[in-house]
Amino acid sequence: VSGVPGTIEALEHEVGELRQKLAEAEQLAAVGLTVAGLAHTVKNILNGLEGSMYMIDTGLGKGDLERVKTGWGMVKRYVDQVSTLTRNLLSYARPRVLERRPLDPGELVRAAAALYADKAELAGIKLETEVQPGLPRVLADEEALHACLGNLVTNALDACTWDPDVDREHRIKLSASSSSAGGVSLQVQDNGMGISEENQRKLLSSIFTTKGMRGTGLGVLLTRRAVEAHAGRLWFLSAEGQGTTFVIELPAAPGAP
Ligand SMILES: Nc1ncnc2c1ncn2[C@@H]1O[C@H](COP(=O)(O)OP(=O)(O)OP(=O)(O)O)[C@@H](O)[C@H]1O
Ligand SMILES: [Mg+2]
């Protein structure tokens, strides 16, 4: 009775078609969210630039040089933000060709921690590393993974620095351990402000920032893109007011012990 409508075969065919439509709709929704987020970021920058121009105009009108200077400083910061945003958008649109070689995951984590040690110490945040011994190497582009860890550590530092719970002893832990899939898991764990459930939904699919003129909202998207180019996976766990853990899961290099 195959091929007759209402049979299992016909139903399977229909389910397959519906799945395809759902995947397409989800993709469209994600693109829509991203464009909306980008428009929002650009609008914020424009508002900021308008505010700075107003400062300069009124400063000039009153002959108030201090006001002109403040306005000019704001213009510089907003122009800086446009240039970071453009750079990030370009690397999102045209990812660099990966130069992959076997890398020690422990080294990656230690190098990233070393790079941010001063910044963390200055902010009174404890930055520690934990590396499980005997991890397999990962076949990866060193620069790309450094950028990924850098993005995640920067976010963790921000989450601790801007945490409304100022009495908490803030700490960030970078670790490398084996993943359940036989690969390697690189984690950046912080006990900063955490991410609200609403923002968690936006985070992996759109250009989204809560940092106003200090962020472009592309860090996590770029990180996810790079991790997926390494056949890996990026995911996170977060609780508002408690902290966040980001996990980069990478497969072990072929033939790695
Ligand atoms: N560890 C974290 N703790 C709390 N919030 C986070 C954390 N990581 C990301 N977020 C939230 O996700 C948003 C997006 O992060 P993402 O790194 O993509 O952009 P950004 O940090 O805002 O800007 P950029 O990275 O371009 O400077 C942040 O604005 C912040 O609200
Ligand atoms: Mg960021």
PDB file of C-alpha atoms and ligand atoms in Angstrom:
ATOM      1  CA  VAL A   1       0.000   0.000   0.000  1.00  0.00           C
ATOM      2  CA  SER A   2       3.024   2.301  -0.310  1.00  0.00           C
ATOM      3  CA  GLY A   3       2.458   5.728  -1.867  1.00  0.00           C
ATOM      4  CA  VAL A   4      -1.202   5.871  -0.853  1.00  0.00           C
ATOM      5  CA  PRO A   5      -2.014   9.095   1.055  1.00  0.00           C
ATOM      6  CA  GLY A   6      -2.416   8.391   4.740  1.00  0.00           C
ATOM      7  CA  THR A   7       0.120   5.566   4.728  1.00  0.00           C
ATOM      8  CA  ILE A   8       3.270   5.722   6.841  1.00  0.00           C
ATOM      9  CA  GLU A   9       5.335   6.521   3.782  1.00  0.00           C
ATOM     10  CA  ALA A  10       3.128   9.488   2.862  1.00  0.00           C
ATOM     11  CA  LEU A  11       3.208  10.739   6.449  1.00  0.00           C
ATOM     12  CA  GLU A  12       6.997  10.452   6.605  1.00  0.00           C
ATOM     13  CA  HIS A  13       7.222  12.444   3.396  1.00  0.00           C
ATOM     14  CA  GLU A  14       4.972  15.132   4.858  1.00  0.00           C
ATOM     15  CA  VAL A  15       6.980  15.275   8.100  1.00  0.00           C
ATOM     16  CA  GLY A  16      10.168  15.649   6.058  1.00  0.00           C
ATOM     17  CA  GLU A  17       8.679  18.573   4.137  1.00  0.00           C
ATOM     18  CA  LEU A  18       7.449  20.245   7.323  1.00  0.00           C
ATOM     19  CA  ARG A  19      10.897  19.858   8.913  1.00  0.00           C
ATOM     20  CA  GLN A  20      12.480  21.534   5.904  1.00  0.00           C
ATOM     21  CA  LYS A  21       9.976  24.421   6.106  1.00  0.00           C
ATOM     22  CA  LEU A  22      10.605  24.809   9.835  1.00  0.00           C
ATOM     23  CA  ALA A  23      14.383  24.941   9.316  1.00  0.00           C
ATOM     24  CA  GLU A  24      13.933  27.616   6.639  1.00  0.00           C
ATOM     25  CA  ALA A  25      11.599  29.646   8.858  1.00  0.00           C
ATOM     26  CA  GLU A  26      14.041  29.427  11.779  1.00  0.00           C
ATOM     27  CA  GLN A  27      16.882  30.602   9.563  1.00  0.00           C
ATOM     28  CA  LEU A  28      14.832  33.554   8.309  1.00  0.00           C
ATOM     29  CA  ALA A  29      13.866  34.468  11.877  1.00  0.00           C
ATOM     30  CA  ALA A  30      17.529  34.413  12.933  1.00  0.00           C
ATOM     31  CA  VAL A  31      18.544  36.674  10.029  1.00  0.00           C
ATOM     32  CA  GLY A  32      15.684  39.031  10.893  1.00  0.00           C
ATOM     33  CA  LEU A  33      16.787  39.199  14.518  1.00  0.00           C
ATOM     34  CA  THR A  34      20.358  39.887  13.471  1.00  0.00           C
ATOM     35  CA  VAL A  35      19.390  42.740  11.169  1.00  0.00           C
ATOM     36  CA  ALA A  36      17.134  44.191  13.875  1.00  0.00           C
ATOM     37  CA  GLY A  37      19.990  43.993  16.394  1.00  0.00           C
ATOM     38  CA  LEU A  38      22.392  45.651  13.989  1.00  0.00           C
ATOM     39  CA  ALA A  39      19.922  48.458  13.254  1.00  0.00           C
ATOM     40  CA  HIS A  40      19.551  48.963  17.003  1.00  0.00           C
ATOM     41  CA  THR A  41      23.324  49.185  17.537  1.00  0.00           C
ATOM     42  CA  VAL A  42      23.738  51.653  14.664  1.00  0.00           C
ATOM     43  CA  LYS A  43      20.840  53.749  16.003  1.00  0.00           C
ATOM     44  CA  ASN A  44      22.509  53.857  19.443  1.00  0.00           C
ATOM     45  CA  ILE A  45      25.763  55.073  17.908  1.00  0.00           C
ATOM     46  CA  LEU A  46      23.919  57.725  15.884  1.00  0.00           C
ATOM     47  CA  ASN A  47      22.064  58.924  18.996  1.00  0.00           C
ATOM     48  CA  GLY A  48      25.416  59.164  20.755  1.00  0.00           C
ATOM     49  CA  LEU A  49      26.959  61.111  17.885  1.00  0.00           C
ATOM     50  CA  GLU A  50      23.996  63.491  17.839  1.00  0.00           C
ATOM     51  CA  GLY A  51      24.416  64.043  21.564  1.00  0.00           C
ATOM     52  CA  SER A  52      28.116  64.772  21.101  1.00  0.00           C
ATOM     53  CA  MET A  53      27.421  67.213  18.272  1.00  0.00           C
ATOM     54  CA  TYR A  54      24.900  69.013  20.477  1.00  0.00           C
ATOM     55  CA  MET A  55      27.573  69.298  23.209  1.00  0.00           C
ATOM     56  CA  ILE A  56      30.054  70.784  20.741  1.00  0.00           C
ATOM     57  CA  ASP A  57      27.475  73.176  19.211  1.00  0.00           C
ATOM     58  CA  THR A  58      26.326  74.544  22.562  1.00  0.00           C
ATOM     59  CA  GLY A  59      29.947  74.679  23.792  1.00  0.00           C
ATOM     60  CA  LEU A  60      30.919  76.739  20.748  1.00  0.00           C
ATOM     61  CA  GLY A  61      27.855  78.964  21.195  1.00  0.00           C
ATOM     62  CA  LYS A  62      28.736  79.721  24.811  1.00  0.00           C
ATOM     63  CA  GLY A  63      32.491  79.851  24.221  1.00  0.00           C
ATOM     64  CA  ASP A  64      32.770  76.972  26.730  1.00  0.00           C
ATOM     65  CA  LEU A  65      35.934  75.113  25.688  1.00  0.00           C
ATOM     66  CA  GLU A  66      35.515  72.381  28.329  1.00  0.00           C
ATOM     67  CA  ARG A  67      32.120  71.483  26.867  1.00  0.00           C
ATOM     68  CA  VAL A  68      33.592  71.372  23.369  1.00  0.00           C
ATOM     69  CA  LYS A  69      36.366  69.078  24.622  1.00  0.00           C
ATOM     70  CA  THR A  70      33.894  66.693  26.281  1.00  0.00           C
ATOM     71  CA  GLY A  71      31.798  66.580  23.110  1.00  0.00           C
ATOM     72  CA  TRP A  72      34.885  65.930  21.011  1.00  0.00           C
ATOM     73  CA  GLY A  73      35.939  63.067  23.287  1.00  0.00           C
ATOM     74  CA  MET A  74      32.489  61.520  22.820  1.00  0.00           C
ATOM     75  CA  VAL A  75      32.727  61.866  19.022  1.00  0.00           C
ATOM     76  CA  LYS A  76      36.050  59.997  19.105  1.00  0.00           C
ATOM     77  CA  ARG A  77      34.617  57.146  21.171  1.00  0.00           C
ATOM     78  CA  TYR A  78      31.570  56.729  18.943  1.00  0.00           C
ATOM     79  CA  VAL A  79      33.697  56.804  15.792  1.00  0.00           C
ATOM     80  CA  ASP A  80      35.886  54.151  17.432  1.00  0.00           C
ATOM     81  CA  GLN A  81      32.818  52.047  18.001  1.00  0.00           C
ATOM     82  CA  VAL A  82      31.759  52.359  14.351  1.00  0.00           C
ATOM     83  CA  SER A  83      35.190  51.197  13.272  1.00  0.00           C
ATOM     84  CA  THR A  84      35.129  48.185  15.643  1.00  0.00           C
ATOM     85  CA  LEU A  85      31.629  47.336  14.475  1.00  0.00           C
ATOM     86  CA  THR A  86      32.672  47.537  10.820  1.00  0.00           C
ATOM     87  CA  ARG A  87      35.766  45.408  11.434  1.00  0.00           C
ATOM     88  CA  ASN A  88      33.678  42.798  13.250  1.00  0.00           C
ATOM     89  CA  LEU A  89      30.987  42.815  10.570  1.00  0.00           C
ATOM     90  CA  LEU A  90      33.595  42.319   7.869  1.00  0.00           C
ATOM     91  CA  SER A  91      35.159  39.370   9.635  1.00  0.00           C
ATOM     92  CA  TYR A  92      31.651  37.969  10.198  1.00  0.00           C
ATOM     93  CA  ALA A  93      30.837  38.320   6.493  1.00  0.00           C
ATOM     94  CA  ARG A  94      34.216  37.070   5.275  1.00  0.00           C
ATOM     95  CA  PRO A  95      35.762  34.710   7.817  1.00  0.00           C
ATOM     96  CA  ARG A  96      39.524  34.264   7.546  1.00  0.00           C
ATOM     97  CA  VAL A  97      40.789  31.011   6.016  1.00  0.00           C
ATOM     98  CA  LEU A  98      41.765  28.777   8.933  1.00  0.00           C
ATOM     99  CA  GLU A  99      45.355  27.600   9.309  1.00  0.00           C
ATOM    100  CA  ARG A 100      44.895  24.531  11.434  1.00  0.00           C
ATOM    101  CA  ARG A 101      47.602  22.589  13.228  1.00  0.00           C
ATOM    102  CA  PRO A 102      47.628  20.364  16.313  1.00  0.00           C
ATOM    103  CA  LEU A 103      47.532  22.552  19.433  1.00  0.00           C
ATOM    104  CA  ASP A 104      47.774  21.856  23.139  1.00  0.00           C
ATOM    105  CA  PRO A 105      44.447  22.948  24.707  1.00  0.00           C
ATOM    106  CA  GLY A 106      46.164  23.685  28.026  1.00  0.00           C
ATOM    107  CA  GLU A 107      48.532  26.113  26.321  1.00  0.00           C
ATOM    108  CA  LEU A 108      45.610  27.902  24.667  1.00  0.00           C
ATOM    109  CA  VAL A 109      43.879  28.437  27.983  1.00  0.00           C
ATOM    110  CA  ARG A 110      47.063  29.525  29.797  1.00  0.00           C
ATOM    111  CA  ALA A 111      47.970  31.977  27.023  1.00  0.00           C
ATOM    112  CA  ALA A 112      44.511  33.544  27.150  1.00  0.00           C
ATOM    113  CA  ALA A 113      44.687  33.856  30.945  1.00  0.00           C
ATOM    114  CA  ALA A 114      48.151  35.437  30.769  1.00  0.00           C
ATOM    115  CA  LEU A 115      46.878  38.023  28.302  1.00  0.00           C
ATOM    116  CA  TYR A 116      44.148  39.208  30.687  1.00  0.00           C
ATOM    117  CA  ALA A 117      45.948  38.750  34.009  1.00  0.00           C
ATOM    118  CA  ASP A 118      46.815  42.437  34.431  1.00  0.00           C
ATOM    119  CA  LYS A 119      43.370  43.657  33.483  1.00  0.00           C
ATOM    120  CA  ALA A 120      41.735  41.256  35.935  1.00  0.00           C
ATOM    121  CA  GLU A 121      44.096  42.158  38.753  1.00  0.00           C
ATOM    122  CA  LEU A 122      43.480  45.856  38.205  1.00  0.00           C
ATOM    123  CA  ALA A 123      39.738  45.265  38.456  1.00  0.00           C
ATOM    124  CA  GLY A 124      40.181  43.140  41.596  1.00  0.00           C
ATOM    125  CA  ILE A 125      38.981  39.988  39.838  1.00  0.00           C
ATOM    126  CA  LYS A 126      40.652  36.661  40.514  1.00  0.00           C
ATOM    127  CA  LEU A 127      41.616  34.930  37.257  1.00  0.00           C
ATOM    128  CA  GLU A 128      42.562  31.269  37.532  1.00  0.00           C
ATOM    129  CA  THR A 129      43.240  28.376  35.167  1.00  0.00           C
ATOM    130  CA  GLU A 130      42.702  24.649  35.514  1.00  0.00           C
ATOM    131  CA  VAL A 131      44.053  22.192  32.992  1.00  0.00           C
ATOM    132  CA  GLN A 132      43.306  18.490  33.105  1.00  0.00           C
ATOM    133  CA  PRO A 133      46.482  16.519  32.398  1.00  0.00           C
ATOM    134  CA  GLY A 134      46.781  14.216  29.372  1.00  0.00           C
ATOM    135  CA  LEU A 135      44.348  16.028  27.088  1.00  0.00           C
ATOM    136  CA  PRO A 136      44.453  15.241  23.370  1.00  0.00           C
ATOM    137  CA  ARG A 137      45.564  17.995  20.990  1.00  0.00           C
ATOM    138  CA  VAL A 138      43.010  19.843  18.898  1.00  0.00           C
ATOM    139  CA  LEU A 139      43.412  20.638  15.209  1.00  0.00           C
ATOM    140  CA  ALA A 140      42.878  24.372  15.292  1.00  0.00           C
ATOM    141  CA  ASP A 141      43.824  27.821  14.076  1.00  0.00           C
ATOM    142  CA  GLU A 142      45.683  29.377  16.996  1.00  0.00           C
ATOM    143  CA  GLU A 143      44.775  32.966  16.175  1.00  0.00           C
ATOM    144  CA  ALA A 144      41.099  32.147  15.748  1.00  0.00           C
ATOM    145  CA  LEU A 145      40.899  30.285  19.061  1.00  0.00           C
ATOM    146  CA  HIS A 146      42.792  33.057  20.852  1.00  0.00           C
ATOM    147  CA  ALA A 147      40.221  35.508  19.526  1.00  0.00           C
ATOM    148  CA  CYS A 148      37.377  33.246  20.727  1.00  0.00           C
ATOM    149  CA  LEU A 149      38.791  32.883  24.240  1.00  0.00           C
ATOM    150  CA  GLY A 150      39.570  36.611  24.266  1.00  0.00           C
ATOM    151  CA  ASN A 151      35.936  37.437  23.464  1.00  0.00           C
ATOM    152  CA  LEU A 152      34.657  35.161  26.206  1.00  0.00           C
ATOM    153  CA  VAL A 153      37.142  36.398  28.829  1.00  0.00           C
ATOM    154  CA  THR A 154      36.357  40.034  27.950  1.00  0.00           C
ATOM    155  CA  ASN A 155      32.668  39.299  28.468  1.00  0.00           C
ATOM    156  CA  ALA A 156      33.396  37.582  31.778  1.00  0.00           C
ATOM    157  CA  LEU A 157      35.485  40.562  32.940  1.00  0.00           C
ATOM    158  CA  ASP A 158      32.667  42.944  31.971  1.00  0.00           C
ATOM    159  CA  ALA A 159      30.092  40.781  33.759  1.00  0.00           C
ATOM    160  CA  CYS A 160      32.174  40.944  36.968  1.00  0.00           C
ATOM    161  CA  THR A 161      33.085  44.621  36.624  1.00  0.00           C
ATOM    162  CA  TRP A 162      29.480  45.756  36.081  1.00  0.00           C
ATOM    163  CA  ASP A 163      27.908  43.330  38.533  1.00  0.00           C
ATOM    164  CA  PRO A 164      25.490  45.284  40.767  1.00  0.00           C
ATOM    165  CA  ASP A 165      26.521  42.914  43.583  1.00  0.00           C
ATOM    166  CA  VAL A 166      29.685  44.855  44.366  1.00  0.00           C
ATOM    167  CA  ASP A 167      30.390  42.955  47.597  1.00  0.00           C
ATOM    168  CA  ARG A 168      30.898  39.642  45.847  1.00  0.00           C
ATOM    169  CA  GLU A 169      34.427  38.331  45.474  1.00  0.00           C
ATOM    170  CA  HIS A 170      34.583  38.026  41.699  1.00  0.00           C
ATOM    171  CA  ARG A 171      36.442  35.243  39.991  1.00  0.00           C
ATOM    172  CA  ILE A 172      36.892  33.923  36.476  1.00  0.00           C
ATOM    173  CA  LYS A 173      38.104  30.423  35.754  1.00  0.00           C
ATOM    174  CA  LEU A 174      39.513  29.274  32.426  1.00  0.00           C
ATOM    175  CA  SER A 175      39.716  25.550  32.134  1.00  0.00           C
ATOM    176  CA  ALA A 176      40.499  22.789  29.672  1.00  0.00           C
ATOM    177  CA  SER A 177      39.127  19.317  30.240  1.00  0.00           C
ATOM    178  CA  SER A 178      38.040  16.307  28.222  1.00  0.00           C
ATOM    179  CA  SER A 179      34.532  16.466  26.783  1.00  0.00           C
ATOM    180  CA  SER A 180      32.005  13.659  26.870  1.00  0.00           C
ATOM    181  CA  ALA A 181      32.404  13.239  23.101  1.00  0.00           C
ATOM    182  CA  GLY A 182      36.100  12.323  23.488  1.00  0.00           C
ATOM    183  CA  GLY A 183      37.212  15.797  22.475  1.00  0.00           C
ATOM    184  CA  VAL A 184      38.189  18.811  24.506  1.00  0.00           C
ATOM    185  CA  SER A 185      36.102  21.349  26.338  1.00  0.00           C
ATOM    186  CA  LEU A 186      37.440  24.855  26.956  1.00  0.00           C
ATOM    187  CA  GLN A 187      35.442  26.738  29.562  1.00  0.00           C
ATOM    188  CA  VAL A 188      35.253  30.334  30.694  1.00  0.00           C
ATOM    189  CA  GLN A 189      33.362  30.534  33.953  1.00  0.00           C
ATOM    190  CA  ASP A 190      32.501  33.723  35.819  1.00  0.00           C
ATOM    191  CA  ASN A 191      30.483  34.619  38.887  1.00  0.00           C
ATOM    192  CA  GLY A 192      29.427  37.982  37.484  1.00  0.00           C
ATOM    193  CA  MET A 193      25.964  39.393  36.878  1.00  0.00           C
ATOM    194  CA  GLY A 194      24.666  36.517  34.711  1.00  0.00           C
ATOM    195  CA  ILE A 195      22.284  36.792  31.759  1.00  0.00           C
ATOM    196  CA  SER A 196      18.503  37.140  31.999  1.00  0.00           C
ATOM    197  CA  GLU A 197      16.434  34.432  30.312  1.00  0.00           C
ATOM    198  CA  GLU A 198      15.177  36.871  27.697  1.00  0.00           C
ATOM    199  CA  ASN A 199      18.716  37.901  26.794  1.00  0.00           C
ATOM    200  CA  GLN A 200      19.889  34.279  26.745  1.00  0.00           C
ATOM    201  CA  ARG A 201      17.428  33.641  23.923  1.00  0.00           C
ATOM    202  CA  LYS A 202      18.780  36.584  21.913  1.00  0.00           C
ATOM    203  CA  LEU A 203      22.420  35.830  22.561  1.00  0.00           C
ATOM    204  CA  LEU A 204      23.134  32.986  20.166  1.00  0.00           C
ATOM    205  CA  SER A 205      21.070  34.200  17.246  1.00  0.00           C
ATOM    206  CA  SER A 206      21.423  37.941  16.979  1.00  0.00           C
ATOM    207  CA  ILE A 207      23.660  40.959  17.172  1.00  0.00           C
ATOM    208  CA  PHE A 208      22.804  41.965  20.661  1.00  0.00           C
ATOM    209  CA  THR A 209      24.473  44.040  23.354  1.00  0.00           C
ATOM    210  CA  THR A 210      23.577  45.407  26.760  1.00  0.00           C
ATOM    211  CA  LYS A 211      26.777  47.485  26.840  1.00  0.00           C
ATOM    212  CA  GLY A 212      25.613  50.573  24.970  1.00  0.00           C
ATOM    213  CA  MET A 213      28.612  52.319  23.445  1.00  0.00           C
ATOM    214  CA  ARG A 214      31.065  49.834  24.961  1.00  0.00           C
ATOM    215  CA  GLY A 215      29.958  46.836  22.891  1.00  0.00           C
ATOM    216  CA  THR A 216      29.163  45.899  19.304  1.00  0.00           C
ATOM    217  CA  GLY A 217      27.180  42.766  20.165  1.00  0.00           C
ATOM    218  CA  LEU A 218      29.186  40.636  17.751  1.00  0.00           C
ATOM    219  CA  GLY A 219      31.634  38.921  20.135  1.00  0.00           C
ATOM    220  CA  VAL A 220      29.592  35.808  20.841  1.00  0.00           C
ATOM    221  CA  LEU A 221      28.334  35.482  17.254  1.00  0.00           C
ATOM    222  CA  LEU A 222      31.895  35.651  15.901  1.00  0.00           C
ATOM    223  CA  THR A 223      33.032  33.139  18.513  1.00  0.00           C
ATOM    224  CA  ARG A 224      30.235  30.762  17.631  1.00  0.00           C
ATOM    225  CA  ARG A 225      31.020  31.101  13.925  1.00  0.00           C
ATOM    226  CA  ALA A 226      34.725  30.337  14.503  1.00  0.00           C
ATOM    227  CA  VAL A 227      34.038  27.380  16.812  1.00  0.00           C
ATOM    228  CA  GLU A 228      31.626  25.869  14.285  1.00  0.00           C
ATOM    229  CA  ALA A 229      34.246  26.316  11.533  1.00  0.00           C
ATOM    230  CA  HIS A 230      36.400  24.002  13.714  1.00  0.00           C
ATOM    231  CA  ALA A 231      33.586  21.410  13.749  1.00  0.00           C
ATOM    232  CA  GLY A 232      33.037  22.380  17.368  1.00  0.00           C
ATOM    233  CA  ARG A 233      30.126  23.664  19.388  1.00  0.00           C
ATOM    234  CA  LEU A 234      29.620  26.758  21.556  1.00  0.00           C
ATOM    235  CA  TRP A 235      27.088  26.728  24.355  1.00  0.00           C
ATOM    236  CA  PHE A 236      26.548  28.397  27.703  1.00  0.00           C
ATOM    237  CA  LEU A 237      24.796  28.154  31.030  1.00  0.00           C
ATOM    238  CA  SER A 238      23.824  31.264  32.919  1.00  0.00           C
ATOM    239  CA  ALA A 239      21.761  32.361  35.887  1.00  0.00           C
ATOM    240  CA  GLU A 240      20.945  36.011  36.436  1.00  0.00           C
ATOM    241  CA  GLY A 241      22.712  37.319  39.521  1.00  0.00           C
ATOM    242  CA  GLN A 242      24.920  34.225  39.799  1.00  0.00           C
ATOM    243  CA  GLY A 243      27.205  33.903  36.809  1.00  0.00           C
ATOM    244  CA  THR A 244      27.831  32.408  33.421  1.00  0.00           C
ATOM    245  CA  THR A 245      29.836  29.574  31.926  1.00  0.00           C
ATOM    246  CA  PHE A 246      30.681  29.491  28.237  1.00  0.00           C
ATOM    247  CA  VAL A 247      31.876  26.199  26.773  1.00  0.00           C
ATOM    248  CA  ILE A 248      33.802  25.644  23.544  1.00  0.00           C
ATOM    249  CA  GLU A 249      33.737  21.973  22.617  1.00  0.00           C
ATOM    250  CA  LEU A 250      36.271  20.853  20.034  1.00  0.00           C
ATOM    251  CA  PRO A 251      36.945  17.449  18.524  1.00  0.00           C
ATOM    252  CA  ALA A 252      40.328  15.857  19.222  1.00  0.00           C
ATOM    253  CA  ALA A 253      42.866  16.078  16.375  1.00  0.00           C
ATOM    254  CA  PRO A 254      42.746  12.939  14.203  1.00  0.00           C
ATOM    255  CA  GLY A 255      45.212  10.365  15.512  1.00  0.00           C
ATOM    256  CA  ALA A 256      45.606  12.246  18.807  1.00  0.00           C
ATOM    257  CA  PRO A 257      46.376   9.923  21.726  1.00  0.00           C
TER     258      PRO A 257
HETATM  259  N1  LIG B   1      29.773  36.193  30.652  1.00  0.00           N
HETATM  260  C1  LIG B   1      28.725  37.000  30.493  1.00  0.00           C
HETATM  261  N2  LIG B   1      28.038  37.456  31.572  1.00  0.00           N
HETATM  262  C2  LIG B   1      26.964  38.265  31.422  1.00  0.00           C
HETATM  263  N3  LIG B   1      26.485  38.688  30.226  1.00  0.00           N
HETATM  264  C3  LIG B   1      27.118  38.268  29.116  1.00  0.00           C
HETATM  265  C4  LIG B   1      28.257  37.406  29.176  1.00  0.00           C
HETATM  266  N4  LIG B   1      28.656  37.150  27.913  1.00  0.00           N
HETATM  267  C5  LIG B   1      27.804  37.832  27.111  1.00  0.00           C
HETATM  268  N5  LIG B   1      26.885  38.508  27.821  1.00  0.00           N
HETATM  269  C6  LIG B   1      25.764  39.325  27.299  1.00  0.00           C
HETATM  270  O1  LIG B   1      25.656  39.101  25.917  1.00  0.00           O
HETATM  271  C7  LIG B   1      25.766  40.317  25.178  1.00  0.00           C
HETATM  272  C8  LIG B   1      26.459  40.039  23.864  1.00  0.00           C
HETATM  273  O2  LIG B   1      27.812  39.661  24.054  1.00  0.00           O
HETATM  274  P1  LIG B   1      28.826  39.883  22.858  1.00  0.00           P
HETATM  275  O3  LIG B   1      30.183  39.498  23.321  1.00  0.00           O
HETATM  276  O4  LIG B   1      28.297  39.221  21.649  1.00  0.00           O
HETATM  277  O5  LIG B   1      28.751  41.439  22.590  1.00  0.00           O
HETATM  278  P2  LIG B   1      29.268  42.620  23.536  1.00  0.00           P
HETATM  279  O6  LIG B   1      30.185  42.071  24.576  1.00  0.00           O
HETATM  280  O7  LIG B   1      28.071  43.363  23.999  1.00  0.00           O
HETATM  281  O8  LIG B   1      30.059  43.516  22.508  1.00  0.00           O
HETATM  282  P3  LIG B   1      31.524  43.180  21.883  1.00  0.00           P
HETATM  283  O9  LIG B   1      31.864  41.780  22.240  1.00  0.00           O
HETATM  284  O10 LIG B   1      31.330  43.361  20.441  1.00  0.00           O
HETATM  285  O11 LIG B   1      32.410  44.174  22.482  1.00  0.00           O
HETATM  286  C9  LIG B   1      26.530  41.261  26.110  1.00  0.00           C
HETATM  287  O12 LIG B   1      26.240  42.616  25.829  1.00  0.00           O
HETATM  288  C10 LIG B   1      26.000  40.822  27.480  1.00  0.00           C
HETATM  289  O13 LIG B   1      24.763  41.395  27.753  1.00  0.00           O
HETATM  290 MG    MG B   2      31.785  40.775  24.068  1.00  0.00          MG
END
